[in-house]
Amino acid sequence: MASPPSYITIRKLGEGTSGIVYKCRPKSGGANVAIKVIPRLQLGRSHKQEKVVQEIAILKRLRHQNIVRFVDLEWDTQNVFIVMELCELGNLKEFLAHKHGRRLVERDARWFLRQIAAGLFFLWSHSLVHRDLKTENLLLTANPNLHGPPILKIADFGIADYGQGRNQDFTSAALKEKIGTLAYMAPEVLKDEEYDARCDLWSVGVIFYEMLAGSTPFHTASSIDDLLKQILSPTPSQLILPPTIARTTSQPAQSLVSALLTRDPDKRLTFDEFFDHPYLDLTHIPGPESLSSGMEYISEAVELDSRFVRSKNPSGRKDLNVWKQIIDLYAEGVSHLLAHVHYLGSQNPDAVQVAELVTRYIDRAENLKHQVETWQNPSGMAGERRSSSGDQDRLSEPPLSGLVGPSRVTVARTSASLPPFSVKAGPTSSSLARTDFLPSSSAPSSANARVQAALDVLNTAQKLAATNPSRALQLYDTGLAQLLRAIAMTCSPVEREKIRSEACEWFDQAERLGQAVKRQQEDKGWQVVGGGIVRKGGMIDIVYNMPGEYPS
């Protein structure tokens, strides 16, 4: 191939929807990259040109751990080169091909599914429909932690589209092109003239099915006609895992497969239901921030715990709601710490240390839970758990008081280390799942925390609008995405409406700034295509700096 001006080609990686992808090395040194090469001859047709410009705009706009990162754009007289981060572990299809039976154990399938969901939510919050989700378009890269599981990234936005407006009404924005790989296509894509963003949920269901079963649902089809017939068949209304696979798969996973692979899109799992599904638990998805998030909750729990144990009312009878809140804080902290253990990998020595802490916090929370039950029902079964010490109402000091910080673990390792993953990950499988007697108002609100974080980002954007509008627009994108996530996480209709109203006002501010930037760019002779892409005649560029700083 013709190398891009600043890179040396190493080898071909594969082909996307609009070009061939190569592994390349920068001539100036640095990390290797992946480069999609698109012949300029293809761009002679206006719709092809718009597709390429749209893909660049989408890639440049997206910054998320589970989305392939855009690096640069170059071109010569024959080709346009889209430079992206290199995912050195290949794609999920290749990963499955090296597994026994082409299938994963459920724990690993769930790990990848949660990452797909996290990336898909990010696309959803940016009004994007991928339309070609399949194992070949899910790339894998090494975890920054040596022993951690691979990181999955969604790639190939060559046919992605804006499938909704900012009002989040997916069903109102129909997509008319029948694009995508047949085995992963939703029935409505093949039989209806119009379809909507819910086609992506069907594709996710096919991918999850494939990871668990080792093949796609219609792998027995002997021809394209047979495959079409099976996909378009009205029965069964929901697909299920093969019996031999279902026997070794949890009920929540089986139910989620069927909910996603529901033929009628109106009866299929909704986006809200998918993102809030307890099997995914996106709030506690393993990541670089899991440890700091967990220790923030634990620190607050230990502080409250210590304060009330030493108070003038050590029995806690008059402070049941506070003790319930402390139990919840321990539960939330443990969920994040378990996510951190998974992120580190079972062979990482630090994971053992965190697992030791987790067991101590679980023990403490269980003791508090039993004591609260005793206070609530002294004559019932809970009363039988009372201590035989004679001082049944007095609580001991909480574990590791003063030894935990908001962002790191300072407790020394013990000689008797616990085996990694000695406690099941996930809030729903742990004995620390939120207690039935706990009022929802006492639970720490992840949605409220996300709203506050979003407002901090948006206020920064507002301050930068006059001096650095390009940077301000990026921050508006980030903050608004966080607000949309908060809407999805909020149960109360009243709270959802308040956040929606707040988001609309910020959307208006961002839109006004975007229009001002656009007018300034057009005054300079550059036509704004979208997503920071500008064009003048036969030239195309991406605006990184302040408006007004364009190529001459």
Coordinates of C-alpha atoms in Angstrom, one line a residue:
M1 CA 0.0 0.0 0.0
A2 CA 1.0 3.7 -0.3
S3 CA 2.2 4.7 3.2
P4 CA 0.7 7.8 4.8
P5 CA 3.2 10.7 4.9
S6 CA 4.2 10.3 8.5
Y7 CA 4.0 6.5 9.0
I8 CA 5.7 3.3 7.9
T9 CA 3.4 0.3 7.1
I10 CA 4.1 -2.9 9.0
R11 CA 1.3 -5.3 7.9
K12 CA -2.3 -5.6 7.0
L13 CA -4.8 -6.1 9.9
G14 CA -8.1 -6.4 8.1
E15 CA -10.9 -4.7 6.2
G16 CA -13.6 -2.4 7.5
T17 CA -16.7 -1.1 5.8
S18 CA -15.0 1.7 4.0
G19 CA -11.4 0.7 3.7
I20 CA -8.4 -1.6 4.5
V21 CA -6.7 -1.3 7.9
Y22 CA -3.0 -1.6 8.4
K23 CA -0.6 -1.7 11.4
C24 CA 1.8 1.2 11.1
R25 CA 4.7 2.8 12.9
P26 CA 5.2 6.6 13.2
K27 CA 8.4 7.8 11.4
S28 CA 9.1 10.1 14.3
G29 CA 8.9 7.2 16.8
G30 CA 6.2 6.4 19.4
A31 CA 3.5 3.8 19.7
N32 CA 2.3 1.8 16.7
V33 CA -1.1 2.7 15.3
A34 CA -3.9 1.3 13.1
I35 CA -4.6 3.2 9.9
K36 CA -7.6 2.8 7.7
V37 CA -6.8 3.5 4.1
I38 CA -9.6 4.9 1.9
P39 CA -8.9 5.4 -1.8
R40 CA -9.8 8.9 -2.9
L41 CA -11.4 7.4 -6.0
Q42 CA -14.1 6.1 -3.7
L43 CA -14.8 9.6 -2.6
G44 CA -15.8 10.8 -6.0
R45 CA -19.3 9.9 -5.2
S46 CA -20.9 12.4 -2.8
H47 CA -22.5 9.8 -0.5
K48 CA -19.1 8.0 -0.1
Q49 CA -17.5 11.3 0.7
E50 CA -20.1 12.0 3.3
K51 CA -19.7 8.5 4.9
V52 CA -15.9 9.0 5.3
V53 CA -16.4 12.5 6.7
Q54 CA -19.1 11.2 9.1
E55 CA -16.8 8.4 10.3
I56 CA -14.0 10.9 11.0
A57 CA -16.4 13.2 12.8
I58 CA -17.8 10.3 14.9
L59 CA -14.3 9.0 15.8
K60 CA -13.0 12.4 16.7
R61 CA -16.1 13.1 18.9
L62 CA -15.8 9.9 21.0
R63 CA -13.5 9.5 24.0
H64 CA -14.3 6.4 26.0
Q65 CA -12.3 3.4 27.3
N66 CA -14.5 1.0 25.3
I67 CA -14.4 3.0 22.0
V68 CA -11.4 2.9 19.6
R69 CA -9.6 6.2 20.0
F70 CA -9.1 8.6 17.0
V71 CA -5.5 9.8 16.6
D72 CA -5.0 11.8 13.4
L73 CA -6.0 12.3 9.8
E74 CA -3.6 12.4 6.8
W75 CA -4.0 12.2 3.0
D76 CA -2.0 12.2 -0.2
T77 CA -3.0 12.4 -3.8
Q78 CA -4.4 8.9 -3.8
N79 CA -5.7 8.0 -0.3
V80 CA -7.2 9.3 2.8
F81 CA -5.7 7.8 6.1
I82 CA -7.7 7.6 9.3
V83 CA -5.2 7.0 12.1
M84 CA -6.5 5.2 15.2
E85 CA -5.2 3.5 18.3
L86 CA -3.8 0.0 17.7
C87 CA -5.6 -2.8 19.5
E88 CA -2.8 -5.4 19.5
L89 CA -4.9 -8.4 20.7
G90 CA -7.0 -8.5 17.5
N91 CA -10.8 -8.8 17.5
L92 CA -13.3 -10.8 19.5
K93 CA -13.9 -13.2 16.6
E94 CA -10.2 -14.2 16.5
F95 CA -10.2 -14.4 20.3
L96 CA -13.1 -16.9 20.3
A97 CA -11.5 -18.9 17.5
H98 CA -8.6 -19.8 19.9
K99 CA -11.0 -21.0 22.7
H100 CA -12.2 -24.5 23.2
G101 CA -15.5 -24.9 21.3
R102 CA -15.2 -21.2 20.3
R103 CA -17.0 -20.3 23.6
L104 CA -16.1 -18.5 26.8
V105 CA -16.9 -19.4 30.4
E106 CA -19.8 -17.2 31.6
R107 CA -17.5 -15.0 33.8
D108 CA -15.4 -14.0 30.8
A109 CA -18.5 -13.6 28.5
R110 CA -20.1 -11.3 31.1
W111 CA -16.8 -9.2 31.3
F112 CA -16.9 -8.6 27.6
L113 CA -20.7 -8.0 27.5
R114 CA -20.4 -5.3 30.3
Q115 CA -17.7 -3.5 28.2
I116 CA -19.9 -3.7 25.1
A117 CA -22.7 -2.2 27.1
A118 CA -20.6 0.5 28.5
G119 CA -19.4 1.5 25.0
L120 CA -22.9 1.2 23.6
F121 CA -24.3 3.4 26.3
F122 CA -21.7 6.0 25.4
L123 CA -22.8 5.9 21.8
W124 CA -26.4 6.0 22.8
S125 CA -25.8 9.1 24.9
H126 CA -24.2 10.7 21.9
S127 CA -27.2 9.9 19.7
L128 CA -25.4 7.2 17.7
V129 CA -26.5 3.9 16.3
H130 CA -23.6 1.6 15.3
R131 CA -25.6 -0.7 12.9
D132 CA -22.8 -3.2 12.4
L133 CA -22.0 -4.6 15.8
K134 CA -20.4 -8.0 15.4
T135 CA -17.4 -9.9 16.9
E136 CA -15.1 -8.6 14.1
N137 CA -15.8 -5.0 15.1
L138 CA -15.0 -5.6 18.7
L139 CA -11.3 -5.1 19.2
L140 CA -9.2 -6.2 22.2
T141 CA -6.2 -4.6 23.8
A142 CA -4.1 -5.5 26.8
N143 CA -5.2 -4.4 30.3
P144 CA -2.8 -1.9 31.8
N145 CA -2.5 -4.3 34.6
L146 CA -0.3 -7.2 33.7
H147 CA -2.7 -9.9 35.0
G148 CA -5.9 -8.1 34.1
P149 CA -8.5 -9.3 31.5
P150 CA -8.4 -7.8 28.0
I151 CA -10.1 -4.4 27.4
L152 CA -12.7 -4.4 24.6
K153 CA -13.3 -1.5 22.3
I154 CA -16.0 -0.9 19.7
A155 CA -14.6 -0.1 16.3
D156 CA -15.5 0.5 12.6
F157 CA -18.0 3.4 12.5
G158 CA -18.1 3.4 8.7
I159 CA -21.9 2.9 8.7
A160 CA -22.8 4.3 12.1
D161 CA -25.5 6.9 12.0
Y162 CA -27.3 9.4 14.2
G163 CA -30.3 7.3 15.0
Q164 CA -32.1 9.7 17.3
G165 CA -32.5 13.2 18.3
R166 CA -31.3 14.8 21.6
N167 CA -34.6 13.9 23.1
Q168 CA -33.5 10.3 23.3
D169 CA -36.5 9.1 21.3
F170 CA -34.9 6.2 19.4
T171 CA -38.1 4.9 17.8
S172 CA -38.8 8.2 16.1
A173 CA -35.7 8.3 14.0
A174 CA -35.9 5.5 11.5
L175 CA -32.9 4.1 9.6
K176 CA -33.6 3.0 6.0
E177 CA -30.4 1.3 4.9
K178 CA -30.1 -2.5 5.3
I179 CA -26.4 -2.5 6.3
G180 CA -24.5 -4.9 8.5
T181 CA -23.5 -8.5 8.6
L182 CA -26.4 -10.8 8.0
A183 CA -25.9 -13.2 11.0
Y184 CA -26.1 -10.3 13.4
M185 CA -28.9 -8.4 11.7
A186 CA -32.2 -7.9 13.6
P187 CA -35.3 -9.3 11.8
E188 CA -36.8 -5.8 11.4
V189 CA -33.8 -4.7 9.4
L190 CA -34.5 -7.3 6.8
K191 CA -38.3 -7.2 6.6
D192 CA -39.2 -3.5 7.2
E193 CA -38.6 -0.5 5.1
E194 CA -37.7 1.4 8.3
Y195 CA -36.1 0.4 11.6
D196 CA -34.6 2.1 14.6
A197 CA -31.7 1.9 17.0
R198 CA -33.1 -1.2 18.8
C199 CA -31.4 -3.2 16.0
D200 CA -28.1 -2.7 18.0
L201 CA -29.7 -4.5 21.0
W202 CA -30.4 -7.5 18.8
S203 CA -26.8 -7.6 17.6
V204 CA -25.6 -7.4 21.2
G205 CA -27.8 -10.4 22.0
V206 CA -26.3 -12.4 19.1
I207 CA -22.8 -11.6 20.3
F208 CA -23.6 -12.6 23.9
Y209 CA -25.2 -15.8 22.6
E210 CA -22.1 -16.5 20.5
M211 CA -19.7 -16.0 23.4
L212 CA -21.7 -18.4 25.6
A213 CA -22.7 -21.1 22.9
G214 CA -19.7 -20.9 20.5
S215 CA -21.8 -20.1 17.5
T216 CA -24.4 -17.6 16.4
P217 CA -28.1 -18.5 16.8
F218 CA -28.7 -19.4 13.1
H219 CA -25.3 -21.2 12.4
T220 CA -27.1 -24.3 11.1
A221 CA -28.3 -22.4 8.0
S222 CA -27.0 -24.1 4.8
S223 CA -27.4 -21.0 2.5
I224 CA -28.1 -17.3 2.6
D225 CA -31.8 -18.0 1.7
D226 CA -32.0 -20.5 4.6
L227 CA -30.4 -18.0 6.9
L228 CA -32.8 -15.3 5.9
K229 CA -35.7 -17.7 6.4
Q230 CA -34.6 -18.5 9.9
I231 CA -34.1 -14.9 10.9
L232 CA -37.4 -13.8 9.5
S233 CA -39.4 -16.7 10.9
P234 CA -42.0 -15.4 13.4
T235 CA -41.3 -18.3 15.8
P236 CA -40.0 -18.7 18.3
S237 CA -40.8 -15.1 19.4
Q238 CA -37.7 -15.2 21.7
L239 CA -34.5 -17.2 21.1
I240 CA -33.0 -19.2 23.9
L241 CA -29.6 -20.8 24.5
P242 CA -29.2 -24.5 23.5
P243 CA -30.1 -26.8 26.4
T244 CA -26.5 -28.1 26.8
I245 CA -25.3 -24.6 27.2
A246 CA -28.2 -23.4 29.4
R247 CA -27.4 -26.1 31.9
T248 CA -24.1 -24.4 32.8
T249 CA -25.3 -20.8 32.4
S250 CA -26.9 -18.7 35.1
Q251 CA -30.6 -17.9 34.9
P252 CA -29.9 -14.1 34.7
A253 CA -27.7 -14.7 31.7
Q254 CA -30.2 -16.9 30.0
S255 CA -33.0 -14.4 30.6
L256 CA -30.9 -11.5 29.2
V257 CA -30.1 -13.5 26.0
S258 CA -33.8 -14.0 25.4
A259 CA -34.8 -10.5 26.3
L260 CA -32.3 -9.2 23.7
L261 CA -33.1 -11.8 21.1
T262 CA -36.8 -11.0 21.0
R263 CA -38.0 -10.8 17.4
D264 CA -40.5 -8.0 17.8
P265 CA -38.6 -4.8 18.6
D266 CA -41.6 -3.4 20.5
K267 CA -41.3 -6.3 22.9
R268 CA -37.6 -6.4 23.0
L269 CA -35.6 -5.2 26.0
T270 CA -35.4 -1.4 25.9
F271 CA -32.2 0.6 26.2
D272 CA -33.1 1.8 29.7
E273 CA -33.8 -1.7 30.8
F274 CA -30.6 -3.0 29.2
F275 CA -28.3 -0.4 30.7
D276 CA -29.9 -0.7 34.1
H277 CA -29.9 -4.5 34.1
P278 CA -28.5 -6.0 37.3
Y279 CA -26.5 -8.6 35.4
L280 CA -24.5 -5.8 33.8
D281 CA -24.2 -3.6 36.8
L282 CA -22.5 -0.8 34.9
T283 CA -22.1 1.3 38.0
H284 CA -19.5 -1.2 39.2
I285 CA -17.8 -2.2 36.0
P286 CA -14.1 -2.9 36.6
G287 CA -11.8 0.0 35.7
P288 CA -9.0 2.2 36.7
E289 CA -11.2 4.2 39.1
S290 CA -12.7 1.2 40.9
L291 CA -10.3 1.3 43.8
S292 CA -10.6 5.0 44.5
S293 CA -14.4 4.8 44.2
G294 CA -14.6 1.9 46.6
M295 CA -12.3 3.5 49.2
E296 CA -14.3 6.7 49.2
Y297 CA -17.4 4.7 50.3
I298 CA -15.4 2.6 52.7
S299 CA -13.8 5.7 54.3
E300 CA -17.2 7.3 54.9
A301 CA -18.6 4.0 56.3
V302 CA -15.6 3.6 58.7
E303 CA -15.8 7.2 59.8
L304 CA -19.5 7.0 60.6
D305 CA -19.1 3.5 62.1
S306 CA -16.4 4.7 64.5
R307 CA -18.2 7.9 65.4
F308 CA -21.4 6.0 66.4
V309 CA -19.6 3.2 68.2
R310 CA -17.9 5.7 70.4
S311 CA -21.0 7.9 70.9
K312 CA -23.1 8.3 74.0
N313 CA -25.6 5.9 72.5
P314 CA -23.5 2.8 71.8
S315 CA -26.5 0.5 71.4
G316 CA -27.6 2.3 68.3
R317 CA -31.2 1.7 69.0
K318 CA -32.1 5.3 68.4
D319 CA -30.0 5.5 65.3
L320 CA -31.2 2.6 63.2
N321 CA -31.4 4.6 60.0
V322 CA -27.7 5.7 60.4
W323 CA -26.6 2.1 61.0
K324 CA -28.5 1.0 57.8
Q325 CA -26.8 3.8 55.9
I326 CA -23.4 2.5 57.2
I327 CA -24.3 -1.0 56.0
D328 CA -25.2 0.5 52.6
L329 CA -21.9 2.4 52.4
Y330 CA -19.9 -0.8 53.2
A331 CA -22.0 -2.7 50.5
E332 CA -21.3 0.0 47.8
G333 CA -17.6 0.2 48.7
V334 CA -17.2 -3.6 48.6
S335 CA -18.9 -3.7 45.1
H336 CA -16.3 -1.3 43.8
L337 CA -13.4 -3.1 45.5
L338 CA -14.5 -6.4 44.0
A339 CA -14.6 -4.7 40.6
H340 CA -11.0 -3.5 41.2
V341 CA -10.0 -7.1 42.1
H342 CA -11.4 -8.2 38.7
Y343 CA -9.7 -5.4 37.0
L344 CA -6.3 -6.3 38.5
G345 CA -6.6 -10.0 37.6
S346 CA -6.6 -13.0 39.9
Q347 CA -2.8 -13.4 39.7
N348 CA -2.0 -9.9 40.7
P349 CA -0.6 -9.7 44.3
D350 CA -2.4 -6.5 44.9
A351 CA -5.7 -8.2 44.1
V352 CA -5.0 -10.6 47.1
Q353 CA -4.5 -7.6 49.4
V354 CA -7.7 -5.9 48.3
A355 CA -9.6 -9.3 48.6
E356 CA -8.4 -9.5 52.2
L357 CA -9.9 -6.0 52.9
V358 CA -13.1 -7.0 51.2
T359 CA -13.6 -9.9 53.5
R360 CA -13.1 -7.7 56.6
Y361 CA -15.6 -5.1 55.4
I362 CA -18.1 -7.9 54.5
D363 CA -17.7 -9.4 58.0
R364 CA -18.2 -6.0 59.6
A365 CA -21.3 -5.2 57.5
E366 CA -22.8 -8.6 58.2
N367 CA -22.3 -8.1 62.0
L368 CA -24.0 -4.7 61.8
K369 CA -26.8 -6.2 59.8
H370 CA -27.4 -8.9 62.4
Q371 CA -27.2 -6.3 65.2
V372 CA -29.8 -4.1 63.4
E373 CA -32.1 -7.1 63.0
T374 CA -31.7 -7.8 66.7
W375 CA -32.6 -4.2 67.6
Q376 CA -35.6 -4.3 65.3
N377 CA -36.9 -7.8 66.4
P378 CA -35.4 -8.6 69.8
S379 CA -37.8 -11.5 70.4
G380 CA -37.5 -13.1 66.9
M381 CA -34.9 -15.2 65.2
A382 CA -32.5 -12.3 65.0
G383 CA -32.4 -12.3 68.8
E384 CA -30.8 -15.7 68.8
R385 CA -27.7 -14.2 67.1
R386 CA -27.0 -12.0 70.1
S387 CA -23.5 -12.1 71.6
S388 CA -23.1 -14.3 74.7
S389 CA -20.8 -11.6 76.2
G390 CA -23.5 -10.2 78.3
D391 CA -23.3 -6.8 76.7
Q392 CA -25.3 -7.7 73.7
D393 CA -26.1 -4.2 72.5
R394 CA -22.5 -2.8 72.5
L395 CA -20.7 -2.9 69.1
S396 CA -17.0 -3.4 68.7
E397 CA -14.7 -1.0 66.8
P398 CA -15.0 -1.1 63.0
P399 CA -12.1 -2.8 61.1
L400 CA -9.1 -0.8 59.9
S401 CA -10.3 2.4 61.5
G402 CA -8.0 5.1 60.3
L403 CA -6.1 2.9 58.0
V404 CA -8.1 3.5 54.8
G405 CA -7.8 6.5 52.5
P406 CA -10.0 7.7 49.7
S407 CA -7.7 6.6 46.9
R408 CA -5.3 4.0 48.2
V409 CA -5.0 1.0 50.6
T410 CA -2.4 1.5 53.4
V411 CA -3.0 -1.7 55.4
A412 CA -0.1 -4.1 55.6
R413 CA -0.4 -7.5 54.0
T414 CA -1.2 -10.4 56.3
S415 CA 0.7 -13.6 56.3
A416 CA -2.4 -15.7 55.6
S417 CA -3.5 -14.4 52.3
L418 CA -6.9 -15.2 50.9
P419 CA -7.2 -16.8 47.5
P420 CA -8.1 -14.4 44.8
F421 CA -11.8 -14.0 44.1
S422 CA -12.7 -15.8 47.3
V423 CA -15.7 -13.5 47.4
K424 CA -18.0 -13.5 44.4
A425 CA -18.0 -10.3 42.4
G426 CA -21.0 -8.2 41.8
P427 CA -23.5 -6.7 44.2
T428 CA -26.3 -9.1 43.4
S429 CA -24.2 -12.2 44.2
S430 CA -22.8 -11.0 47.4
S431 CA -24.4 -11.3 50.8
L432 CA -24.0 -7.6 50.9
A433 CA -26.8 -6.9 48.4
R434 CA -28.8 -4.1 49.6
T435 CA -31.0 -5.2 52.6
D436 CA -34.7 -5.3 52.2
F437 CA -35.3 -3.1 55.2
L438 CA -33.1 -0.4 53.8
P439 CA -35.0 2.7 52.6
S440 CA -33.9 3.9 49.2
S441 CA -33.3 7.4 50.5
S442 CA -30.5 6.1 52.7
A443 CA -28.5 4.6 49.8
P444 CA -25.7 6.7 48.3
S445 CA -26.8 8.0 45.0
S446 CA -24.5 7.3 42.0
A447 CA -26.8 9.4 39.9
N448 CA -26.5 12.4 42.2
A449 CA -22.7 12.1 42.2
R450 CA -22.7 11.9 38.4
V451 CA -24.9 15.0 38.1
Q452 CA -22.6 17.0 40.3
A453 CA -19.5 15.8 38.3
A454 CA -21.3 16.7 35.0
L455 CA -22.2 20.2 36.3
D456 CA -18.6 20.8 37.3
V457 CA -17.5 19.9 33.7
L458 CA -20.3 22.1 32.2
N459 CA -19.4 25.1 34.4
T460 CA -15.8 24.8 33.2
A461 CA -17.0 24.7 29.6
Q462 CA -19.1 27.8 30.2
K463 CA -16.0 29.7 31.6
L464 CA -13.9 28.6 28.6
A465 CA -16.5 29.5 25.9
A466 CA -15.1 33.1 25.4
T467 CA -11.4 32.3 25.4
N468 CA -11.2 28.7 24.0
P469 CA -14.5 27.7 22.4
S470 CA -13.0 24.5 20.8
R471 CA -12.1 23.2 24.2
A472 CA -15.4 24.4 25.6
L473 CA -17.3 22.4 23.0
Q474 CA -15.4 19.2 24.0
L475 CA -16.3 19.8 27.6
Y476 CA -19.9 20.4 26.8
D477 CA -20.0 17.0 25.0
T478 CA -18.4 15.3 28.1
G479 CA -20.6 17.0 30.6
L480 CA -23.8 16.4 28.7
A481 CA -23.0 12.7 28.2
Q482 CA -22.7 12.4 32.0
L483 CA -26.0 14.1 32.5
L484 CA -27.7 11.7 30.1
R485 CA -26.2 8.8 32.1
A486 CA -27.5 10.3 35.3
I487 CA -31.0 10.4 33.7
A488 CA -30.8 6.7 33.0
M489 CA -29.6 5.9 36.5
T490 CA -32.4 7.9 38.3
C491 CA -35.4 6.0 39.3
S492 CA -37.6 8.9 40.4
P493 CA -39.7 10.4 37.5
V494 CA -39.5 13.8 39.2
E495 CA -35.7 13.7 39.5
R496 CA -35.4 12.4 35.9
E497 CA -37.4 15.4 34.7
K498 CA -35.4 17.9 36.7
I499 CA -32.1 16.5 35.3
R500 CA -33.7 16.5 31.8
S501 CA -34.6 20.1 32.1
E502 CA -31.1 20.9 33.3
A503 CA -29.6 19.0 30.3
C504 CA -31.8 20.9 27.8
E505 CA -30.5 24.3 29.1
W506 CA -26.9 23.1 28.7
F507 CA -27.7 21.7 25.3
D508 CA -29.0 25.1 24.2
Q509 CA -25.8 26.8 25.5
A510 CA -23.6 24.2 23.6
E511 CA -25.7 24.7 20.5
R512 CA -25.3 28.5 20.5
L513 CA -21.6 28.2 21.0
G514 CA -21.4 25.6 18.2
Q515 CA -23.3 27.9 15.8
A516 CA -21.0 30.8 16.7
V517 CA -17.9 28.7 16.0
K518 CA -19.5 27.5 12.7
R519 CA -20.1 31.1 11.6
Q520 CA -16.6 32.1 12.4
Q521 CA -15.2 29.2 10.5
E522 CA -17.4 29.8 7.4
D523 CA -16.2 33.5 7.4
K524 CA -12.7 32.2 7.0
G525 CA -13.7 30.2 3.9
W526 CA -13.9 26.8 5.6
Q527 CA -17.1 24.8 5.4
V528 CA -18.0 23.0 8.6
V529 CA -19.0 19.4 7.9
G530 CA -19.5 18.3 11.5
G531 CA -17.7 16.9 14.5
G532 CA -14.8 19.3 14.1
I533 CA -14.3 18.4 10.4
V534 CA -13.9 21.4 8.1
R535 CA -13.4 21.5 4.3
K536 CA -12.3 24.1 1.8
G537 CA -12.6 23.0 -1.8
G538 CA -10.7 19.8 -2.1
M539 CA -9.0 20.2 1.3
I540 CA -10.2 18.6 4.5
D541 CA -9.0 19.1 8.0
I542 CA -9.8 18.6 11.7
V543 CA -10.0 21.6 14.0
Y544 CA -8.0 20.9 17.2
N545 CA -7.3 24.5 18.2
M546 CA -9.3 27.7 18.7
P547 CA -11.5 28.8 15.8
G548 CA -9.6 30.9 13.3
E549 CA -6.5 28.7 13.4
Y550 CA -6.9 26.8 10.1
P551 CA -4.6 25.7 7.3
S552 CA -3.9 28.4 4.8

